[in-house]
Coordinates of C-alpha atoms (C1' of nucleotides) in Angstrom, one line a residue:
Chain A
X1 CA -17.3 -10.3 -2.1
X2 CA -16.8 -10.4 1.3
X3 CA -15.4 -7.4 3.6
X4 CA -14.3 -7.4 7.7
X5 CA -17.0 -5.2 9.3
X6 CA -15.4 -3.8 12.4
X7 CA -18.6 -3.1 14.0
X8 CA -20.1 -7.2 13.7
X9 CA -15.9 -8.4 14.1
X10 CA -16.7 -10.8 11.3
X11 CA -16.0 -11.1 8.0
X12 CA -19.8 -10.8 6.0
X13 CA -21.0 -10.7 2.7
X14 CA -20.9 -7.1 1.1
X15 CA -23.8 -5.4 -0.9
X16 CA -23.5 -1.6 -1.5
X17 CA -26.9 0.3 -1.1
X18 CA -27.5 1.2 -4.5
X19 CA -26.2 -1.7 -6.9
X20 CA -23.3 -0.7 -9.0
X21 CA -22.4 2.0 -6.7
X22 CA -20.1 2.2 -3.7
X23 CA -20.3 5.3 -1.1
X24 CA -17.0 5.2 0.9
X25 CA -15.4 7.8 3.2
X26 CA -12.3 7.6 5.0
X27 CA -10.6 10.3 7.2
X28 CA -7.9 11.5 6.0
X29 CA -4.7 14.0 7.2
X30 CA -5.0 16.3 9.8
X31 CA -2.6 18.9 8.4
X32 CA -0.6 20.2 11.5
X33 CA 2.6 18.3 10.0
X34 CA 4.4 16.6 7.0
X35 CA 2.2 13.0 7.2
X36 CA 4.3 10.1 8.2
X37 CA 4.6 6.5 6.8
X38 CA 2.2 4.9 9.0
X39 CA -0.7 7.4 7.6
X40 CA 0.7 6.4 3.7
X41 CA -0.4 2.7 5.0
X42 CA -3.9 3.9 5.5
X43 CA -4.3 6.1 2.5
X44 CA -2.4 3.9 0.0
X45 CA -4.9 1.0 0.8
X46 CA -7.9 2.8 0.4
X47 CA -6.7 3.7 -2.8
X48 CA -6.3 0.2 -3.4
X49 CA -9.7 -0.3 -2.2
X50 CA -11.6 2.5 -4.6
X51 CA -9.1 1.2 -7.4
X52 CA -10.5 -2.5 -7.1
X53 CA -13.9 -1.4 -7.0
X54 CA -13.8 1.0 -9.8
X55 CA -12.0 -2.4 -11.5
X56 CA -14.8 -4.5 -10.9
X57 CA -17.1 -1.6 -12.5
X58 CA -18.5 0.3 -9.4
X59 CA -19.0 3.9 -9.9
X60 CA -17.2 5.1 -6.6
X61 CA -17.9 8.1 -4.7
X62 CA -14.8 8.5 -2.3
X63 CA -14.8 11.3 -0.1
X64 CA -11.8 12.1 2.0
X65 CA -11.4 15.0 4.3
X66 CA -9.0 17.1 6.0
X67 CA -9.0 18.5 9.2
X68 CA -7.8 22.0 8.9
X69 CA -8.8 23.1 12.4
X70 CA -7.8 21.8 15.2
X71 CA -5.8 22.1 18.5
X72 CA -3.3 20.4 17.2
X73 CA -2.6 23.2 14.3
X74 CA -2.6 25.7 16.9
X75 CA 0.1 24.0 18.7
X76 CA 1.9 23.9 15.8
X77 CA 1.4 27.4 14.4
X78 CA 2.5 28.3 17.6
X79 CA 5.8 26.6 17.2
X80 CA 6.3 27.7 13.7
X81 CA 5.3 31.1 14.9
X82 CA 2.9 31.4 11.6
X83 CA -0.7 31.7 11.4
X84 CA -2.9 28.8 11.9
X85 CA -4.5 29.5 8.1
X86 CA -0.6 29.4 6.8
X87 CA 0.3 26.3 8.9
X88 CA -2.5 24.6 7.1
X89 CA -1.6 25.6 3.9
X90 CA 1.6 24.4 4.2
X91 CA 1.0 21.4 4.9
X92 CA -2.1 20.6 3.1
X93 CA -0.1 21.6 -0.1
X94 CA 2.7 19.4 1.5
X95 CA 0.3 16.5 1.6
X96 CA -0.9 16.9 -2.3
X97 CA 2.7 16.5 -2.9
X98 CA 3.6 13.6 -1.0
X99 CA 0.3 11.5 -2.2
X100 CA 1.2 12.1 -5.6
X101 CA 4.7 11.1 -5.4
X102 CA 3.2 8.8 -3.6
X103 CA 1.2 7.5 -7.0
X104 CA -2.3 7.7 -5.1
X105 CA -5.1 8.8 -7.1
X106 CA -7.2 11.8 -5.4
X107 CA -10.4 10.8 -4.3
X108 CA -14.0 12.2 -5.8
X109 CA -13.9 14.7 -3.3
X110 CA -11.4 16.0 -1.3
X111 CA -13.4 18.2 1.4
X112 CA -12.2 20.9 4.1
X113 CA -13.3 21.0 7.5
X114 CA -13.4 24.7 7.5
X115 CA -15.4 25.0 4.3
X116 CA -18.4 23.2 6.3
X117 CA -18.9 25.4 9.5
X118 CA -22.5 26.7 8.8
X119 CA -23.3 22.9 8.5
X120 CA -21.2 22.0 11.5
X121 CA -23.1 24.3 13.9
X122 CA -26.5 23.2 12.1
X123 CA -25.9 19.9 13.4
X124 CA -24.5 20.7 17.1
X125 CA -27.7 22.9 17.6
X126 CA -30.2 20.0 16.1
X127 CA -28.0 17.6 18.4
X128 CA -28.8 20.3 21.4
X129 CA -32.3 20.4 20.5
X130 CA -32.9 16.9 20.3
X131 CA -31.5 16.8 23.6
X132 CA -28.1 15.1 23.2
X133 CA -25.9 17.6 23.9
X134 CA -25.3 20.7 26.4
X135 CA -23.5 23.8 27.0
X136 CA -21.4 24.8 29.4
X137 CA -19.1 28.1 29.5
X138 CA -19.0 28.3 26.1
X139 CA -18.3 24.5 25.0
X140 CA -20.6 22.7 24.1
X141 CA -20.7 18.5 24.9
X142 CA -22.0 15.3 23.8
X143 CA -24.0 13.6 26.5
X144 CA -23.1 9.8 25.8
X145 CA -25.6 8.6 28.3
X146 CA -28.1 9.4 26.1
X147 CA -27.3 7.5 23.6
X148 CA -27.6 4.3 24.8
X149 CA -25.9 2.4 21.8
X150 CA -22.8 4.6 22.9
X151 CA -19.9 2.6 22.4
X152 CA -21.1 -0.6 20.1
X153 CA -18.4 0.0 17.9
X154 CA -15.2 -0.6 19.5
X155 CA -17.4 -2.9 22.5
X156 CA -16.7 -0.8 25.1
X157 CA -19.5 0.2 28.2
X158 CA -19.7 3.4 30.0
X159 CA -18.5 1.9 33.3
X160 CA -15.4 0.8 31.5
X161 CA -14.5 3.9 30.2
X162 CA -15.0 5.3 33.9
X163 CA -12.5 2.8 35.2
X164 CA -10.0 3.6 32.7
X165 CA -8.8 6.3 35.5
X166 CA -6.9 7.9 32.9
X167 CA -10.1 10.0 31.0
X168 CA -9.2 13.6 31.9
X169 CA -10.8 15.7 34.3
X170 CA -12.7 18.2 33.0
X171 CA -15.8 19.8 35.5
X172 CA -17.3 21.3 33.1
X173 CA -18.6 17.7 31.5
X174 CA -21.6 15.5 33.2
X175 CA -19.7 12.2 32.0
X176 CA -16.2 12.3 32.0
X177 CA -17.0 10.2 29.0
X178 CA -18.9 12.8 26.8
X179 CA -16.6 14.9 23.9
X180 CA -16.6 17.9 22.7
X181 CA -18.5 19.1 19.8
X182 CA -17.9 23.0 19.7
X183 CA -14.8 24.5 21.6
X184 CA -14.6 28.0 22.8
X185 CA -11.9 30.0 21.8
X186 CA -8.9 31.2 23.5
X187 CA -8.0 34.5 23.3
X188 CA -6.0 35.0 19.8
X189 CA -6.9 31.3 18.6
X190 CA -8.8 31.1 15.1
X191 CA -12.6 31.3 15.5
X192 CA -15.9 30.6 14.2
X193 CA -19.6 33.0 15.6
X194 CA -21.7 30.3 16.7
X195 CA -25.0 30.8 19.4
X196 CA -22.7 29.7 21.9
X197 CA -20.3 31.8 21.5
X198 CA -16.5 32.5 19.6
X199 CA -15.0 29.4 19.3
X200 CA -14.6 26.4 17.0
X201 CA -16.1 23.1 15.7
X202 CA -14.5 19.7 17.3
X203 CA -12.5 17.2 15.2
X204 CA -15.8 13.9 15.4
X205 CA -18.6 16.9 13.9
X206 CA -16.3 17.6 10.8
X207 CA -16.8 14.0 9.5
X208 CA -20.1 13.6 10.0
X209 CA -21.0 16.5 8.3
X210 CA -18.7 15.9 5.2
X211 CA -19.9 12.5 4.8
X212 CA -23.4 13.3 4.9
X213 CA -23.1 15.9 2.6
X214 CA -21.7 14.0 -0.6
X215 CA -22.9 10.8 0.3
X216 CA -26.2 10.9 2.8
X217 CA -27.3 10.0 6.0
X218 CA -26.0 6.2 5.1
X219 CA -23.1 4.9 3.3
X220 CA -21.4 2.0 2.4
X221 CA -18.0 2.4 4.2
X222 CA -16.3 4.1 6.4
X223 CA -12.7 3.4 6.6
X224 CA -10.1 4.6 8.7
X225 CA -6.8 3.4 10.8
X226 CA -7.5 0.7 13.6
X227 CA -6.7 3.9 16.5
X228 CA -10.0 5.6 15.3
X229 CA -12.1 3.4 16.0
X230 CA -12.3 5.0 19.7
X231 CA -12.7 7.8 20.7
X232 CA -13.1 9.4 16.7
X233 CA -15.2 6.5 14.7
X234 CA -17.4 5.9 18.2
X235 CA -18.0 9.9 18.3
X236 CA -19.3 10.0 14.7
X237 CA -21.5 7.1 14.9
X238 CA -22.9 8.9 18.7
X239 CA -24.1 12.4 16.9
X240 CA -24.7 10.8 13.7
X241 CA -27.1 8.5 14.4
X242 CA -28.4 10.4 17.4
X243 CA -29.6 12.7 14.9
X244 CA -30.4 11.2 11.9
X245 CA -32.0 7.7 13.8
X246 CA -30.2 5.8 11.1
X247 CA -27.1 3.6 10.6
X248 CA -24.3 6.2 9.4
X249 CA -22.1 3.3 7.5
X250 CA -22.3 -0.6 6.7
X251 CA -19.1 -1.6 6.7
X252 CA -16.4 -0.1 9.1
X253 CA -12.8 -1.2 7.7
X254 CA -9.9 -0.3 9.6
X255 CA -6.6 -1.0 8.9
X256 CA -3.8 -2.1 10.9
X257 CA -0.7 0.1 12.1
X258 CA 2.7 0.2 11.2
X259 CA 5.1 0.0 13.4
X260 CA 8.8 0.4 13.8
X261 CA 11.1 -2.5 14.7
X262 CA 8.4 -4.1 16.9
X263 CA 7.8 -1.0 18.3
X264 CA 4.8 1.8 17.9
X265 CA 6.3 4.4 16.2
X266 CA 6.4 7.4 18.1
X267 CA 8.0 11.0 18.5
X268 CA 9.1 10.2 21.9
X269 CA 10.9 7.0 20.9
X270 CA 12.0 9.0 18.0
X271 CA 11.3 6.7 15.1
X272 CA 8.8 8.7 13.3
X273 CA 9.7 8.5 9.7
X274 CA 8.1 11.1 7.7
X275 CA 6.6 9.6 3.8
X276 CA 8.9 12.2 2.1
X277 CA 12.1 11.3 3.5
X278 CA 11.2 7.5 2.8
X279 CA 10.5 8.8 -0.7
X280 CA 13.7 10.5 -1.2
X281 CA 15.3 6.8 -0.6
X282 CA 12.8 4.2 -2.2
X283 CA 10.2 4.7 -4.9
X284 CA 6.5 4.8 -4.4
X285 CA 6.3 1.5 -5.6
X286 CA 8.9 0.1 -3.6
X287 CA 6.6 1.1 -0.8
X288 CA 3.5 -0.1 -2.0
X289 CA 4.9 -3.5 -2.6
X290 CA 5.9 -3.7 1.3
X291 CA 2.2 -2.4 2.4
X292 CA 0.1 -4.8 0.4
X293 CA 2.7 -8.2 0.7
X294 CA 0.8 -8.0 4.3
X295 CA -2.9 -8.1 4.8
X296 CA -4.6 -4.7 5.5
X297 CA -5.8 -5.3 9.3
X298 CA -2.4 -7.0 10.6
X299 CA 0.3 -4.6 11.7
X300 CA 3.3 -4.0 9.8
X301 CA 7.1 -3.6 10.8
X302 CA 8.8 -1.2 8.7
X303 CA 12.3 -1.4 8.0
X304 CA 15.0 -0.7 5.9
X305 CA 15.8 -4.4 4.7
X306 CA 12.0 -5.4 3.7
X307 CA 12.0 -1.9 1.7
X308 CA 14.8 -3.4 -0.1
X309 CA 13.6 -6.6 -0.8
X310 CA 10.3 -5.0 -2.2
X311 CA 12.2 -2.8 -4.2
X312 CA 14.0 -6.0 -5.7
X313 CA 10.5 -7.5 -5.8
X314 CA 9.0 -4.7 -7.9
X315 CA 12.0 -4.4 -10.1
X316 CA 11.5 -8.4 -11.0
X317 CA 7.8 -7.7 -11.9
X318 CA 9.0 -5.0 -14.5
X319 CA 11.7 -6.7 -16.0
X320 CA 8.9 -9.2 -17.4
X321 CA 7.7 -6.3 -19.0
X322 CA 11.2 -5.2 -20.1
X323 CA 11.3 -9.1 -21.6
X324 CA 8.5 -8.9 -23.5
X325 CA 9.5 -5.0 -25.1
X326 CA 6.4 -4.1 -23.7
X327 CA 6.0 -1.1 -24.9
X328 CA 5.9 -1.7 -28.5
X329 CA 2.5 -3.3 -27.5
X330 CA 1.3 -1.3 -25.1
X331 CA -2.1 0.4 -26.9
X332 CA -2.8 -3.7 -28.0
X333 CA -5.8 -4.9 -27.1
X334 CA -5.2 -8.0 -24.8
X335 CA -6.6 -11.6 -26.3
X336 CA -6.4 -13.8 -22.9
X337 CA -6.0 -17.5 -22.8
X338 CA -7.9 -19.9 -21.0
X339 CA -5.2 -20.6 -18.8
X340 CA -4.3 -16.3 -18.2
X341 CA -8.4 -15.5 -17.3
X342 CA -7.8 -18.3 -15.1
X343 CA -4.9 -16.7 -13.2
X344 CA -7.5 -13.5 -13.7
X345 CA -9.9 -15.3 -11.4
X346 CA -7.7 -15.6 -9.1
X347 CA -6.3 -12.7 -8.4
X348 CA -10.4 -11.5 -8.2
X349 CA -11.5 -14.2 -5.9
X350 CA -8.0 -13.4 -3.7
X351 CA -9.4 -9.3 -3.4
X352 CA -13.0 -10.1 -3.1
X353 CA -11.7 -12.3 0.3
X354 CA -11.5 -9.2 2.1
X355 CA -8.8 -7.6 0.1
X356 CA -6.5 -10.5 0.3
X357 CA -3.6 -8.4 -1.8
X358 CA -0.6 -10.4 -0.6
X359 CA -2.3 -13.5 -2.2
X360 CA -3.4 -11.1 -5.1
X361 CA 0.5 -10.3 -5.2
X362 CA 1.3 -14.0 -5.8
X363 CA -0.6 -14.4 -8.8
X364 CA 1.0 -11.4 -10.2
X365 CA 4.4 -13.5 -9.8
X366 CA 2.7 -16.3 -11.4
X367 CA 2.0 -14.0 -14.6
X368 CA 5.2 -12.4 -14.8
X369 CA 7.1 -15.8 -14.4
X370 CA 4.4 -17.2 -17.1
X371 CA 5.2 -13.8 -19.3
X372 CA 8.9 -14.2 -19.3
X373 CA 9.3 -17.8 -20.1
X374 CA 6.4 -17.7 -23.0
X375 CA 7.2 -14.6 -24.0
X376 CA 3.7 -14.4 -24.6
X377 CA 2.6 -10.6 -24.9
X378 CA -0.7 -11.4 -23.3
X379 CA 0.8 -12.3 -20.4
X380 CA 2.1 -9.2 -19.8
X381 CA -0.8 -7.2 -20.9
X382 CA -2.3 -9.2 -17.9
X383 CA 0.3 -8.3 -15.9
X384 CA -0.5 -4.8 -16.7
X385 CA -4.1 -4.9 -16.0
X386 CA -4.2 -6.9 -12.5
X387 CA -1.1 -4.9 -11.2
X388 CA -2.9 -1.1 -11.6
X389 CA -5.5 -2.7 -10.0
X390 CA -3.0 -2.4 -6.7
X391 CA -1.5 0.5 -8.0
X392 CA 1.3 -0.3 -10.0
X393 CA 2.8 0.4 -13.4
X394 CA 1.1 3.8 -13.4
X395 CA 3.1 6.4 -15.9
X396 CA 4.4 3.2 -17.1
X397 CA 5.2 5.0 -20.7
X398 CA 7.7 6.3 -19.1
X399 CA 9.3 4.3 -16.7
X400 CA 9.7 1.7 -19.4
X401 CA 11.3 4.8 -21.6
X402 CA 15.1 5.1 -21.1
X403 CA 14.9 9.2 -21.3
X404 CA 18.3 9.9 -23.2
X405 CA 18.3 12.2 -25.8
X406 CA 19.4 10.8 -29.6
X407 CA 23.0 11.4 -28.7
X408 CA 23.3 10.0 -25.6
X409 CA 21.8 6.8 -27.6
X410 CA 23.8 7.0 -30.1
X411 CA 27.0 7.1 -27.8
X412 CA 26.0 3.4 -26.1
X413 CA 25.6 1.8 -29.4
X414 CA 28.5 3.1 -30.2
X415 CA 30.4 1.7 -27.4
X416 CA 28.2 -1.4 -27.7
X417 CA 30.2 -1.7 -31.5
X418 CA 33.1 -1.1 -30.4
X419 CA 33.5 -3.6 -27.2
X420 CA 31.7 -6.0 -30.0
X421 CA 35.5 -5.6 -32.1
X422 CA 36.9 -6.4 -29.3
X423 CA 34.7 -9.4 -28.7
X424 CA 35.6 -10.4 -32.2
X425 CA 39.4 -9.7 -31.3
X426 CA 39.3 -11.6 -27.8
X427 CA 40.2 -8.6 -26.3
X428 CA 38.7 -9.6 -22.9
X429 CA 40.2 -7.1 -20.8
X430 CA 39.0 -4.1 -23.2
X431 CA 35.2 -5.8 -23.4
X432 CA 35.3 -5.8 -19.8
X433 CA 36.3 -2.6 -18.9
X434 CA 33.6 -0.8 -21.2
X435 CA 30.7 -3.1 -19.7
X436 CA 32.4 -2.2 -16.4
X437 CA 32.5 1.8 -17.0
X438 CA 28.7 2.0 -18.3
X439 CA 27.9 -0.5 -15.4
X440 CA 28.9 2.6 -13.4
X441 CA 27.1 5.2 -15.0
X442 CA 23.7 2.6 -14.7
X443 CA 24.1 1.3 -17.9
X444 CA 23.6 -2.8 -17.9
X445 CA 24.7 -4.2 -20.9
X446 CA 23.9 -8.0 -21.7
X447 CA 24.6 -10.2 -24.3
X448 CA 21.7 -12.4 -25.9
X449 CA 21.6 -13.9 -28.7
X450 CA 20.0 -10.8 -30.8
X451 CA 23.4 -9.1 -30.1
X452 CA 24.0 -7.1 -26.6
X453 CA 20.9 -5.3 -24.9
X454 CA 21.1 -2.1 -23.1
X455 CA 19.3 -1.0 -20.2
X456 CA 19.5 1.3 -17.3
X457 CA 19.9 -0.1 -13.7
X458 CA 18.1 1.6 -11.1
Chain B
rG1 C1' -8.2 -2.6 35.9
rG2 C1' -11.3 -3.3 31.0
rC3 C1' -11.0 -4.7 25.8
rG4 C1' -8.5 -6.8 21.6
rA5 C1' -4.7 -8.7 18.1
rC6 C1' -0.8 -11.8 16.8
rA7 C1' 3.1 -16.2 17.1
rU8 C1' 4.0 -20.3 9.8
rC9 C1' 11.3 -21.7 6.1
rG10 C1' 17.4 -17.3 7.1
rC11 C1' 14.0 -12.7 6.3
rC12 C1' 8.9 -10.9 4.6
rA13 C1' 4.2 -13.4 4.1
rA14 C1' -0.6 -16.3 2.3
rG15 C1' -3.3 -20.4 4.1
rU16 C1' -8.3 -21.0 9.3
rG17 C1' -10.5 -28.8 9.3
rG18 C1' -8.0 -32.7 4.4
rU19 C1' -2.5 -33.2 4.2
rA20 C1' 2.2 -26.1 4.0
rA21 C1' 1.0 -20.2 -2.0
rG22 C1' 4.2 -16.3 -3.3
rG23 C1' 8.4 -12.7 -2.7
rC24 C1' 13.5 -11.6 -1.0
rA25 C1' 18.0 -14.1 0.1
rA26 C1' 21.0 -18.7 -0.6
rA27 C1' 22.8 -23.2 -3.2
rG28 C1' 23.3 -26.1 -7.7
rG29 C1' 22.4 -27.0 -13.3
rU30 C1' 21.7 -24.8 -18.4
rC31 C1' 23.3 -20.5 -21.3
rU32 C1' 28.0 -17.2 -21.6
rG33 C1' 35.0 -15.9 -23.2
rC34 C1' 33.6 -14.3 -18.3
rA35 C1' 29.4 -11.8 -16.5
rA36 C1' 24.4 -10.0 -16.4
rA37 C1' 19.6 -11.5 -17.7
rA38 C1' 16.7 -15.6 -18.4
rU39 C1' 15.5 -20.6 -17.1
rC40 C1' 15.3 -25.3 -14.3
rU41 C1' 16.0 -27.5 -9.6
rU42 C1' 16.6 -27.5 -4.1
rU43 C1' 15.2 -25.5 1.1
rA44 C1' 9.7 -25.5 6.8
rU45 C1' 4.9 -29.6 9.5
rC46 C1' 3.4 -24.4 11.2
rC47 C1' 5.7 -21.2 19.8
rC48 C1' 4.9 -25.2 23.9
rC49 C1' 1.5 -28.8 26.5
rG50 C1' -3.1 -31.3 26.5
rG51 C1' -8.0 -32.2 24.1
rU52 C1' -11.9 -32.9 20.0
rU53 C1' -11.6 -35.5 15.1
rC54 C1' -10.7 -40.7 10.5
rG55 C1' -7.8 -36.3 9.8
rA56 C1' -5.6 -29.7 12.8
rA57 C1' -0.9 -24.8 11.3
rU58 C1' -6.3 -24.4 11.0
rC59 C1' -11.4 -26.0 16.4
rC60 C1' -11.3 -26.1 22.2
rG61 C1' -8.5 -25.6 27.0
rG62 C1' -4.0 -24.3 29.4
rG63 C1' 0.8 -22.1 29.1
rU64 C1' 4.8 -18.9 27.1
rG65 C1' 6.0 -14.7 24.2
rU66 C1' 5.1 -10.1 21.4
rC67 C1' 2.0 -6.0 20.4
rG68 C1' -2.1 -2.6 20.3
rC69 C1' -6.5 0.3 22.2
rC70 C1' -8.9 2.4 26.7
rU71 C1' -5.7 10.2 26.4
rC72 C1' -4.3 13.5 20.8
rC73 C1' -2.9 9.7 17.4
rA74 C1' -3.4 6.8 10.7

RNA sequence: GGCGACAUCGCCAAGUGGUAAGGCAAAGGUCUGCAAAAUCUUUAUCCCCGGUUCGAAUCCGGGUGUCGCCUCCA
């Protein structure tokens, strides 16, 4: 299989460190505010990621984290006029919610920046022994200049960043260049003891200590959105492997962003679309469809009509389910043709090319087209297996269920009987009106030739 | 100023040297009392110019256009 390493710019043959076994982090919310649809993008493939590799029998360790502390969620707490630990409970609890409705499965460990401080400040004072990093008033800073890979990452030179004009002045730093790893704190602001003082940790330590923790010095991959890369992915790799002398990940994989209407979405353009409201309008898999029809590293334009489309999209892949009564064979056990592990093999050889899921997304058409017009239950049991593989048809017991109680049933078929009379009768107008009326209520009748089917249209 | 990405049917989108996947939408046929569903069929030569090649959407050069990063950012 082959996977784009951000820090070669090429696509190149993957092998995890131990066989059989796939180390992965990727950073996840920092929970200051309700996560928006950009950051579902990001999460939502990774789980795509850790769902394909568990698929092709990996035993995954997936470690996502979540930035508790930060300036970011003293801004906000400050808006909110709560504490910083309630602001972060709100919205961490917030972001459970979301990535379940979502239909994102949690990763192997789903870590805390402020449940790591001792190890934080372990590594700021081994990175100011060693002789990378410095205090001054009470912060304490990263030297990049001595780390002379500084920057191999996203290809950018010192000189370069120095010529950006736009790096902030600060005079307490040597380099304009070098971040901070340990913040002094403001009077009132949530705080940590450290030997340098009252303060707390800074947002590139948290990862590298997390990740190290569950899953060593070196990893398989680190994964993030394409805007980490620099300054936050660069920052990690600079203490990491300034102390530790070895690679921290490798494979970087960063997806691409998602914009709105052509533009970045932003809360001074005021198109920032927050996942929950997008879930209170289109279903998670609605939304999934739309992220994966497009490869992982391009960007993305999100709008209404394409959410529409997918949700038409999705809705065809289930009614080859609904074809097939798929859920009177649902706990079968699959018996695939020669022609269906074909399709199988394709769908594999689409994700091992980088995670190809728009092609992967074609063959999935090509089974539920091949489903509905064989009628063959294999098909769909295919169909099944390939499409949780991107995340679909999970709970699927009970989407395919209609959820009315035994009267409610009863009631249709009994409508169903009667318009049938009037069938019989020619009574057009009174057939009509009763398909209408249900029609209205969500109910779609049709009329086969095993007598009219019922279903609910949603 | 530095670095990078992208431009394929009405819309979304694969394909990166061998003669254009798939989805949505649309049109027509079958089926139907009419519908719905299903099914079959139909719809592009790949932003422009030049080059390399037997052969290019795919490689090279030059345009044009769009976007991103360099500051917190998924």
């Amino acid at each position: 299989m082959k996977i784009y390493n951000t820090m070669s710019r090429k696509k190149e043959k993957f092998v995890p460190i131990e066989p059989g076994k796939i180390k992965m982090y990727v950073c996840g919310p920092t929970v200051y505010n309700y996560f928006h649809i950009g950051n579902a993008r990001t999460f939502m493939f990774f789980d795509v990621v850790r769902r394909y590799f568990e698929y092709r029998n990996f035993e995954v360790i997936f470690v996502k984290n979540i930035t508790d502390i930060d300036d970011k969620l003293i801004e906000q707490s400050i808006t909110e006029k709560i504490p910083v630990s309630e602001i972060a409970k709100k919205y961490i609890d917030a972001y459970y919610e979301d990535i379940r409705a979502l239909e994102i499965e949690k990763p192997t460990y789903q870590s805390k920046a402020t449940e790591y401080l001792d190890e934080m400040i372990a590594l700021i004072k081994e990175l100011e022994e060693k002789g990378f990093a410095y205090e001054k008033n009470g912060d304490v800073y990263f030297s990049v200049e001595k780390n002379k890979n500084y920057g191999k990452l996203s290809g950018r030179k010192l000189e370069d960043l120095k010529a950006g004009a736009r790096v902030e002045e600060n005079p307490n730093k040597k380099n304009p260049a070098d971040f901070t790893l340990w913040k002094k704190a403001k009077p009132g602001e949530p705080k940590w003891k450290s030997p340098w003082g009252d303060g707390r940790p800074g947002w590139h330590t948290e990862c590298v200590v997390m990740s190290r923790k569950f899953l060593g010095e070196t990893f398989d991959i680190h994964g993030g959105a394409i805007d980490l890369i620099f300054p936050h992915h660069e920052n990690e790799i600079a203490q990491a492997e300034a102390a530790s002398n070895k690679p921290l990940a490798n494979y970087w994989m960063h997806g691409g962003f998602l914009n709105i209407s052509g533009e970045k979405m932003s809360k001074s353009l005021d198109n920032f679309f927050l996942t929950r409201d997008v879930l209170k309008k289109y279903n998670a898999e609605a939304i999934r469809f739309f992220f994966l029809s497009k490869h992982y590293r391009s960007p993305i334009d999100f709008n209404e009509d394409i959410l529409k489309e997918s949700n038409q999209a999705v809705k065809n892949l289930y009614s080859a389910l609904k074809e097939n009564d798929y859920l009177s064979f649902i706990d079968e056990k699959p018996d695939y043709s020669e022609n269906q592990n074909e399709l199988k093999d394709q769908f594999i050889t689409a994700m091992d090319d980088d995670f190809n899921t728009a092609k992967a997304i074609a063959v999935l058409f090509e089974i539920a087209k091949s489903a509905r017009s064989s009628k063959d239950i294999n098909s769909a049991h295919l169909l099944v297996e390939l499409g949780r593989v991107l995340g679909f048809f999970s709970n699927l017991e009970e989407k395919l269920k209609t959820n009315l109680d035994d009267i409610s049933e009863e009631l249709i078929l009994l409508l169903i009987r009667y318009r049938s009379q009037f069938k019989k009768d020619k009574n057009w107008e009174m057939a009509d009106k009763i398909r209408d009326d249900l029609k209205k209520m969500g109910i779609e009748l049709k009329d086969t030739p095993d007598g009219t089917k019922w279903k609910f249209d949603k």
